[in-house]
PDB file of C-alpha atoms in Angstrom:
ATOM      1  CA  MET A   1     -14.653 -20.584 -18.587  1.00 66.00           C
ATOM      2  CA  ILE A   2     -13.200 -19.046 -15.410  1.00 66.00           C
ATOM      3  CA  ASP A   3      -9.722 -19.038 -16.931  1.00 69.00           C
ATOM      4  CA  ARG A   4     -11.037 -17.228 -19.997  1.00 76.00           C
ATOM      5  CA  CYS A   5     -12.641 -14.589 -17.772  1.00 76.00           C
ATOM      6  CA  HIS A   6      -9.392 -14.194 -15.853  1.00 74.00           C
ATOM      7  CA  ASP A   7      -7.487 -13.786 -19.101  1.00 80.00           C
ATOM      8  CA  LEU A   8      -9.967 -11.129 -20.234  1.00 82.00           C
ATOM      9  CA  VAL A   9      -9.617  -9.194 -16.969  1.00 79.00           C
ATOM     10  CA  LEU A  10      -5.842  -9.460 -17.208  1.00 81.00           C
ATOM     11  CA  HIS A  11      -5.923  -8.115 -20.757  1.00 84.00           C
ATOM     12  CA  ILE A  12      -8.078  -5.155 -19.691  1.00 84.00           C
ATOM     13  CA  LEU A  13      -5.774  -4.431 -16.766  1.00 85.00           C
ATOM     14  CA  SER A  14      -2.686  -4.655 -18.966  1.00 87.00           C
ATOM     15  CA  VAL A  15      -4.093  -2.164 -21.470  1.00 88.00           C
ATOM     16  CA  PHE A  16      -5.284   0.155 -18.696  1.00 87.00           C
ATOM     17  CA  CYS A  17      -1.915  -0.096 -16.934  1.00 90.00           C
ATOM     18  CA  ASP A  18       0.100   0.694 -20.057  1.00 90.00           C
ATOM     19  CA  SER A  19      -1.865   3.822 -20.876  1.00 92.00           C
ATOM     20  CA  THR A  20      -2.436   5.064 -17.311  1.00 93.00           C
ATOM     21  CA  LEU A  21       1.051   4.488 -15.946  1.00 93.00           C
ATOM     22  CA  THR A  22       2.561   6.132 -19.020  1.00 93.00           C
ATOM     23  CA  LEU A  23       0.444   9.224 -18.425  1.00 93.00           C
ATOM     24  CA  LEU A  24       1.114   9.369 -14.681  1.00 93.00           C
ATOM     25  CA  SER A  25       4.863   8.900 -15.147  1.00 91.00           C
ATOM     26  CA  VAL A  26       5.147  12.253 -16.931  1.00 88.00           C
ATOM     27  CA  SER A  27       5.354  14.203 -13.643  1.00 86.00           C
ATOM     28  CA  PRO A  28       3.879  14.318 -10.119  1.00 84.00           C
ATOM     29  CA  GLU A  29       1.523  17.023 -11.405  1.00 91.00           C
ATOM     30  CA  ALA A  30      -0.137  14.387 -13.595  1.00 94.00           C
ATOM     31  CA  TYR A  31      -1.765  12.974 -10.440  1.00 95.00           C
ATOM     32  CA  ILE A  32      -3.131  16.394  -9.478  1.00 94.00           C
ATOM     33  CA  GLN A  33      -4.382  17.090 -12.993  1.00 95.00           C
ATOM     34  CA  ASN A  34      -6.055  13.675 -13.416  1.00 95.00           C
ATOM     35  CA  PRO A  35      -7.577  12.711 -10.037  1.00 95.00           C
ATOM     36  CA  ASN A  36     -10.570  10.927 -11.595  1.00 95.00           C
ATOM     37  CA  LEU A  37      -8.238   8.737 -13.633  1.00 95.00           C
ATOM     38  CA  VAL A  38      -6.213   7.919 -10.516  1.00 96.00           C
ATOM     39  CA  GLU A  39      -9.395   7.072  -8.628  1.00 96.00           C
ATOM     40  CA  ASP A  40     -10.782   4.796 -11.360  1.00 95.00           C
ATOM     41  CA  PHE A  41      -7.445   3.099 -12.017  1.00 95.00           C
ATOM     42  CA  TYR A  42      -6.658   2.239  -8.402  1.00 96.00           C
ATOM     43  CA  ASP A  43     -10.246   1.283  -7.700  1.00 95.00           C
ATOM     44  CA  LEU A  44     -10.018  -1.269 -10.534  1.00 92.00           C
ATOM     45  CA  CYS A  45      -6.583  -2.482  -9.421  1.00 94.00           C
ATOM     46  CA  GLY A  46      -7.647  -2.747  -5.788  1.00 94.00           C
ATOM     47  CA  ARG A  47     -10.821  -4.685  -6.540  1.00 93.00           C
ATOM     48  CA  SER A  48      -8.963  -6.992  -8.920  1.00 91.00           C
ATOM     49  CA  LEU A  49      -6.237  -7.649  -6.377  1.00 93.00           C
ATOM     50  CA  GLN A  50      -8.838  -8.313  -3.701  1.00 92.00           C
ATOM     51  CA  ASN A  51     -10.907 -10.733  -5.778  1.00 90.00           C
ATOM     52  CA  ILE A  52      -8.448 -12.421  -8.144  1.00 89.00           C
ATOM     53  CA  PRO A  53      -4.979 -12.077  -6.584  1.00 91.00           C
ATOM     54  CA  GLU A  54      -3.774 -15.214  -8.356  1.00 88.00           C
ATOM     55  CA  VAL A  55      -4.245 -13.433 -11.690  1.00 87.00           C
ATOM     56  CA  LEU A  56      -2.370 -10.252 -10.787  1.00 89.00           C
ATOM     57  CA  PHE A  57       0.465 -11.914  -8.915  1.00 89.00           C
ATOM     58  CA  ARG A  58       1.194 -14.305 -11.778  1.00 82.00           C
ATOM     59  CA  THR A  59       1.860 -11.466 -14.205  1.00 78.00           C
ATOM     60  CA  GLY A  60       5.450 -10.775 -13.347  1.00 73.00           C
ATOM     61  CA  ASP A  61       6.032  -7.147 -12.380  1.00 89.00           C
ATOM     62  CA  MET A  62       2.515  -5.747 -12.883  1.00 92.00           C
ATOM     63  CA  VAL A  63       1.760  -5.395  -9.159  1.00 95.00           C
ATOM     64  CA  LEU A  64       5.202  -3.887  -8.590  1.00 96.00           C
ATOM     65  CA  HIS A  65       4.690  -1.259 -11.296  1.00 95.00           C
ATOM     66  CA  ILE A  66       1.211  -0.421  -9.981  1.00 96.00           C
ATOM     67  CA  THR A  67       2.593  -0.068  -6.448  1.00 97.00           C
ATOM     68  CA  GLU A  68       5.501   2.118  -7.529  1.00 96.00           C
ATOM     69  CA  ALA A  69       3.074   4.364  -9.382  1.00 96.00           C
ATOM     70  CA  ALA A  70       0.904   4.581  -6.248  1.00 96.00           C
ATOM     71  CA  LEU A  71       3.631   6.298  -4.218  1.00 95.00           C
ATOM     72  CA  PRO A  72       3.067   9.844  -5.542  1.00 93.00           C
ATOM     73  CA  GLY A  73      -0.668   9.374  -4.919  1.00 92.00           C
ATOM     74  CA  ILE A  74      -0.236   8.777  -1.187  1.00 91.00           C
ATOM     75  CA  GLN A  75      -0.173  12.513  -0.466  1.00 85.00           C
ATOM     76  CA  LEU A  76      -2.708  13.461  -3.145  1.00 88.00           C
ATOM     77  CA  GLN A  77      -5.160  16.025  -1.787  1.00 86.00           C
ATOM     78  CA  HIS A  78      -8.129  14.690  -3.802  1.00 89.00           C
ATOM     79  CA  ARG A  79      -9.931  12.546  -1.211  1.00 87.00           C
ATOM     80  CA  GLU A  80     -11.559   9.947  -3.492  1.00 91.00           C
ATOM     81  CA  ALA A  81      -8.410   9.450  -5.568  1.00 93.00           C
ATOM     82  CA  ASN A  82      -6.304   9.164  -2.421  1.00 91.00           C
ATOM     83  CA  ASN A  83      -8.752   6.651  -0.904  1.00 91.00           C
ATOM     84  CA  SER A  84      -8.499   4.441  -3.996  1.00 95.00           C
ATOM     85  CA  VAL A  85      -4.704   4.481  -3.789  1.00 95.00           C
ATOM     86  CA  MET A  86      -4.755   3.699  -0.067  1.00 94.00           C
ATOM     87  CA  ARG A  87      -7.288   0.870  -0.477  1.00 94.00           C
ATOM     88  CA  PHE A  88      -5.039  -0.730  -3.075  1.00 97.00           C
ATOM     89  CA  LEU A  89      -2.039  -0.456  -0.741  1.00 97.00           C
ATOM     90  CA  GLU A  90      -4.034  -1.830   2.190  1.00 95.00           C
ATOM     91  CA  THR A  91      -5.177  -4.805   0.122  1.00 96.00           C
ATOM     92  CA  LEU A  92      -1.612  -5.458  -0.990  1.00 96.00           C
ATOM     93  CA  ALA A  93      -0.305  -5.309   2.577  1.00 96.00           C
ATOM     94  CA  THR A  94      -2.913  -7.749   3.909  1.00 94.00           C
ATOM     95  CA  TYR A  95      -1.687 -10.405   1.476  1.00 94.00           C
ATOM     96  CA  GLY A  96       1.542 -10.381   3.443  1.00 92.00           C
ATOM     97  CA  GLN A  97      -0.119 -12.407   6.205  1.00 88.00           C
ATOM     98  CA  GLU A  98       1.489 -15.752   6.929  1.00 82.00           C
ATOM     99  CA  VAL A  99      -0.778 -18.652   6.027  1.00 70.00           C
ATOM    100  CA  GLN A 100      -0.860 -21.581   8.420  1.00 69.00           C
ATOM    101  CA  LEU A 101      -1.368 -24.770   6.441  1.00 61.00           C
ATOM    102  CA  GLU A 102      -3.942 -27.207   7.746  1.00 59.00           C
ATOM    103  CA  GLU A 103      -3.655 -30.964   7.512  1.00 62.00           C
ATOM    104  CA  GLY A 104      -6.202 -33.687   6.969  1.00 57.00           C
ATOM    105  CA  GLU A 105      -8.766 -34.643   4.367  1.00 56.00           C
ATOM    106  CA  LEU A 106     -11.077 -31.742   5.205  1.00 52.00           C
ATOM    107  CA  ALA A 107      -8.334 -29.129   5.246  1.00 49.00           C
ATOM    108  CA  VAL A 108      -9.002 -26.067   3.094  1.00 50.00           C
ATOM    109  CA  ASN A 109      -5.789 -24.153   2.520  1.00 51.00           C
ATOM    110  CA  VAL A 110      -5.866 -20.719   0.925  1.00 63.00           C
ATOM    111  CA  ALA A 111      -3.028 -19.602  -1.299  1.00 79.00           C
ATOM    112  CA  SER A 112      -0.203 -17.600   0.238  1.00 87.00           C
ATOM    113  CA  TYR A 113       1.009 -14.450  -1.515  1.00 92.00           C
ATOM    114  CA  ARG A 114       3.398 -13.361   1.209  1.00 93.00           C
ATOM    115  CA  ALA A 115       6.450 -13.947  -0.995  1.00 93.00           C
ATOM    116  CA  ASP A 116       4.869 -11.933  -3.816  1.00 95.00           C
ATOM    117  CA  VAL A 117       4.195  -8.999  -1.493  1.00 96.00           C
ATOM    118  CA  TRP A 118       7.725  -9.196  -0.135  1.00 96.00           C
ATOM    119  CA  ASN A 119       9.103  -9.074  -3.690  1.00 95.00           C
ATOM    120  CA  VAL A 120       7.287  -5.757  -4.113  1.00 96.00           C
ATOM    121  CA  LEU A 121       8.417  -4.377  -0.739  1.00 97.00           C
ATOM    122  CA  SER A 122      12.025  -5.359  -1.382  1.00 96.00           C
ATOM    123  CA  VAL A 123      12.017  -2.949  -4.324  1.00 96.00           C
ATOM    124  CA  CYS A 124       9.928   0.006  -3.138  1.00 96.00           C
ATOM    125  CA  GLY A 125       9.024  -0.779   0.484  1.00 96.00           C
ATOM    126  CA  GLN A 126      11.239   1.870   2.055  1.00 97.00           C
ATOM    127  CA  GLU A 127       9.868   4.607  -0.173  1.00 96.00           C
ATOM    128  CA  LEU A 128       6.343   3.375   0.544  1.00 96.00           C
ATOM    129  CA  VAL A 129       6.847   3.578   4.311  1.00 96.00           C
ATOM    130  CA  SER A 130       8.571   6.959   4.012  1.00 94.00           C
ATOM    131  CA  GLN A 131       5.633   8.356   2.050  1.00 92.00           C
ATOM    132  CA  LEU A 132       3.127   6.946   4.559  1.00 91.00           C
ATOM    133  CA  VAL A 133       5.069   8.379   7.512  1.00 89.00           C
ATOM    134  CA  GLY A 134       5.275  11.726   5.711  1.00 84.00           C
ATOM    135  CA  ASP A 135       1.516  11.610   5.174  1.00 81.00           C
ATOM    136  CA  MET A 136       0.969  10.857   8.862  1.00 80.00           C
ATOM    137  CA  ILE A 137       3.232  13.713   9.960  1.00 77.00           C
ATOM    138  CA  GLY A 138       1.387  15.988   7.545  1.00 72.00           C
ATOM    139  CA  GLY A 139      -1.924  15.002   9.123  1.00 66.00           C
ATOM    140  CA  LEU A 140      -0.583  15.602  12.629  1.00 64.00           C
ATOM    141  CA  THR A 141       0.948  18.994  11.825  1.00 65.00           C
ATOM    142  CA  GLY A 142      -1.863  20.346   9.671  1.00 62.00           C
ATOM    143  CA  GLY A 143      -0.057  19.992   6.352  1.00 61.00           C
ATOM    144  CA  LEU A 144      -2.666  17.506   5.127  1.00 61.00           C
ATOM    145  CA  PRO A 145      -6.313  16.885   6.049  1.00 64.00           C
ATOM    146  CA  GLU A 146      -6.637  15.207   9.453  1.00 63.00           C
ATOM    147  CA  ASN A 147      -9.016  12.596   8.013  1.00 64.00           C
ATOM    148  CA  ARG A 148      -5.954  10.973   6.425  1.00 63.00           C
ATOM    149  CA  LEU A 149      -5.241   9.560   9.885  1.00 64.00           C
ATOM    150  CA  HIS A 150      -8.657   8.083  10.668  1.00 65.00           C
ATOM    151  CA  ASP A 151     -10.814   7.936   7.561  1.00 64.00           C
ATOM    152  CA  SER A 152     -13.680   5.510   8.079  1.00 57.00           C
ATOM    153  CA  ASN A 153     -12.841   3.575   4.902  1.00 69.00           C
ATOM    154  CA  VAL A 154      -9.067   3.449   4.832  1.00 74.00           C
ATOM    155  CA  SER A 155      -6.326   5.605   6.315  1.00 79.00           C
ATOM    156  CA  VAL A 156      -2.582   5.952   6.443  1.00 85.00           C
ATOM    157  CA  ILE A 157      -2.703   4.425   9.932  1.00 84.00           C
ATOM    158  CA  SER A 158      -4.519   1.311   8.710  1.00 87.00           C
ATOM    159  CA  VAL A 159      -2.001   0.735   5.918  1.00 92.00           C
ATOM    160  CA  LEU A 160       0.939   1.234   8.284  1.00 90.00           C
ATOM    161  CA  TYR A 161      -0.641  -1.164  10.774  1.00 89.00           C
ATOM    162  CA  ASP A 162      -1.080  -3.867   8.130  1.00 93.00           C
ATOM    163  CA  LEU A 163       2.570  -3.531   7.147  1.00 94.00           C
ATOM    164  CA  PHE A 164       3.546  -3.714  10.815  1.00 92.00           C
ATOM    165  CA  ASP A 165       1.337  -6.737  11.379  1.00 92.00           C
ATOM    166  CA  CYS A 166       2.721  -8.686   8.410  1.00 93.00           C
ATOM    167  CA  PHE A 167       6.360  -7.583   8.200  1.00 94.00           C
ATOM    168  CA  ARG A 168       7.275  -6.362  11.678  1.00 91.00           C
ATOM    169  CA  ASP A 169      11.078  -6.244  11.425  1.00 92.00           C
ATOM    170  CA  PHE A 170      10.982  -4.604   8.006  1.00 95.00           C
ATOM    171  CA  PHE A 171       8.399  -2.116   9.257  1.00 93.00           C
ATOM    172  CA  ILE A 172      10.373  -1.033  12.336  1.00 89.00           C
ATOM    173  CA  GLN A 173      13.589  -0.589  10.348  1.00 92.00           C
ATOM    174  CA  SER A 174      11.830   1.309   7.557  1.00 94.00           C
ATOM    175  CA  VAL A 175       9.962   3.626   9.939  1.00 90.00           C
ATOM    176  CA  ALA A 176      13.209   4.348  11.802  1.00 88.00           C
ATOM    177  CA  ARG A 177      14.886   5.375   8.532  1.00 92.00           C
ATOM    178  CA  ALA A 178      11.873   7.446   7.512  1.00 90.00           C
ATOM    179  CA  ILE A 179      11.750   9.277  10.855  1.00 88.00           C
ATOM    180  CA  ASP A 180      15.500   9.851  10.829  1.00 86.00           C
ATOM    181  CA  ALA A 181      15.254  11.468   7.385  1.00 86.00           C
ATOM    182  CA  ILE A 182      12.672  14.059   8.509  1.00 83.00           C
ATOM    183  CA  PRO A 183      14.302  17.512   8.903  1.00 82.00           C
ATOM    184  CA  GLU A 184      14.675  18.676  12.496  1.00 79.00           C
ATOM    185  CA  LYS A 185      12.699  21.832  11.694  1.00 77.00           C
ATOM    186  CA  VAL A 186       9.705  19.499  11.306  1.00 74.00           C
ATOM    187  CA  LEU A 187      10.494  17.038  14.112  1.00 73.00           C
ATOM    188  CA  SER A 188      13.153  17.621  16.746  1.00 75.00           C
ATOM    189  CA  MET A 189      15.503  14.824  17.770  1.00 81.00           C
ATOM    190  CA  ASN A 190      13.585  14.383  21.037  1.00 78.00           C
ATOM    191  CA  GLU A 191      10.287  14.181  19.153  1.00 73.00           C
ATOM    192  CA  LYS A 192      11.745  11.577  16.804  1.00 72.00           C
ATOM    193  CA  GLU A 193      12.964   9.486  19.748  1.00 74.00           C
ATOM    194  CA  SER A 194       9.598   9.792  21.503  1.00 70.00           C
ATOM    195  CA  PHE A 195       7.783   8.775  18.326  1.00 67.00           C
ATOM    196  CA  MET A 196       9.908   5.646  17.916  1.00 68.00           C
ATOM    197  CA  ASN A 197       9.704   4.721  21.615  1.00 64.00           C
ATOM    198  CA  VAL A 198       5.912   4.869  21.555  1.00 55.00           C
ATOM    199  CA  GLY A 199       5.857   2.695  18.441  1.00 55.00           C
ATOM    200  CA  ILE A 200       8.241   0.135  19.925  1.00 54.00           C
ATOM    201  CA  GLN A 201       6.285  -0.031  23.199  1.00 53.00           C
ATOM    202  CA  TYR A 202       3.035  -0.487  21.298  1.00 47.00           C
ATOM    203  CA  GLY A 203       4.554  -3.211  19.143  1.00 48.00           C
ATOM    204  CA  SER A 204       5.904  -5.105  22.126  1.00 47.00           C
ATOM    205  CA  LYS A 205       2.344  -5.430  23.523  1.00 45.00           C
ATOM    206  CA  ILE A 206       0.957  -7.081  20.385  1.00 46.00           C
TER     207      ILE A 206
END
């Protein structure tokens, strides 16, 4: 019975993905013109990933395609649509946690999806981090709403932290590349170095 329900949810997601991702792939403006669709789609994907990860991760490249399509939505001005995108990304990142296997008859071991998350990051992880860093810089400089940095539900900082917590080496390298690519008219070389030094010092204390 449970398997049949999972198959039904997977079918619904597949149909929704095909139609929604086709529409959103037309241009970045498609996200601006259809914020309610973005909100509903990523709310469904985020809840499904949170509750039945084994179903989504077993479907080949579905999670990858959903994540790639989320990238233009990271800097979407529509708050609810942006929150849905960020919640999906936060949920994805948290599945990168290493799972320590327990031993013994009473051991209850949860499934590990770290390899599945890494497969996604190996394809679009750098672009993901670059978009998140750009969003953070936008929040700091007034280019985007400041609540992007500390929204009570989910924020760019929380997603970045989860990536840092689960994939530290990848995170540091990706942030360094993202910061380096920012034009000096936005961040001077000294500001870039200060930004990275603060991040490295913070990471060394955790």
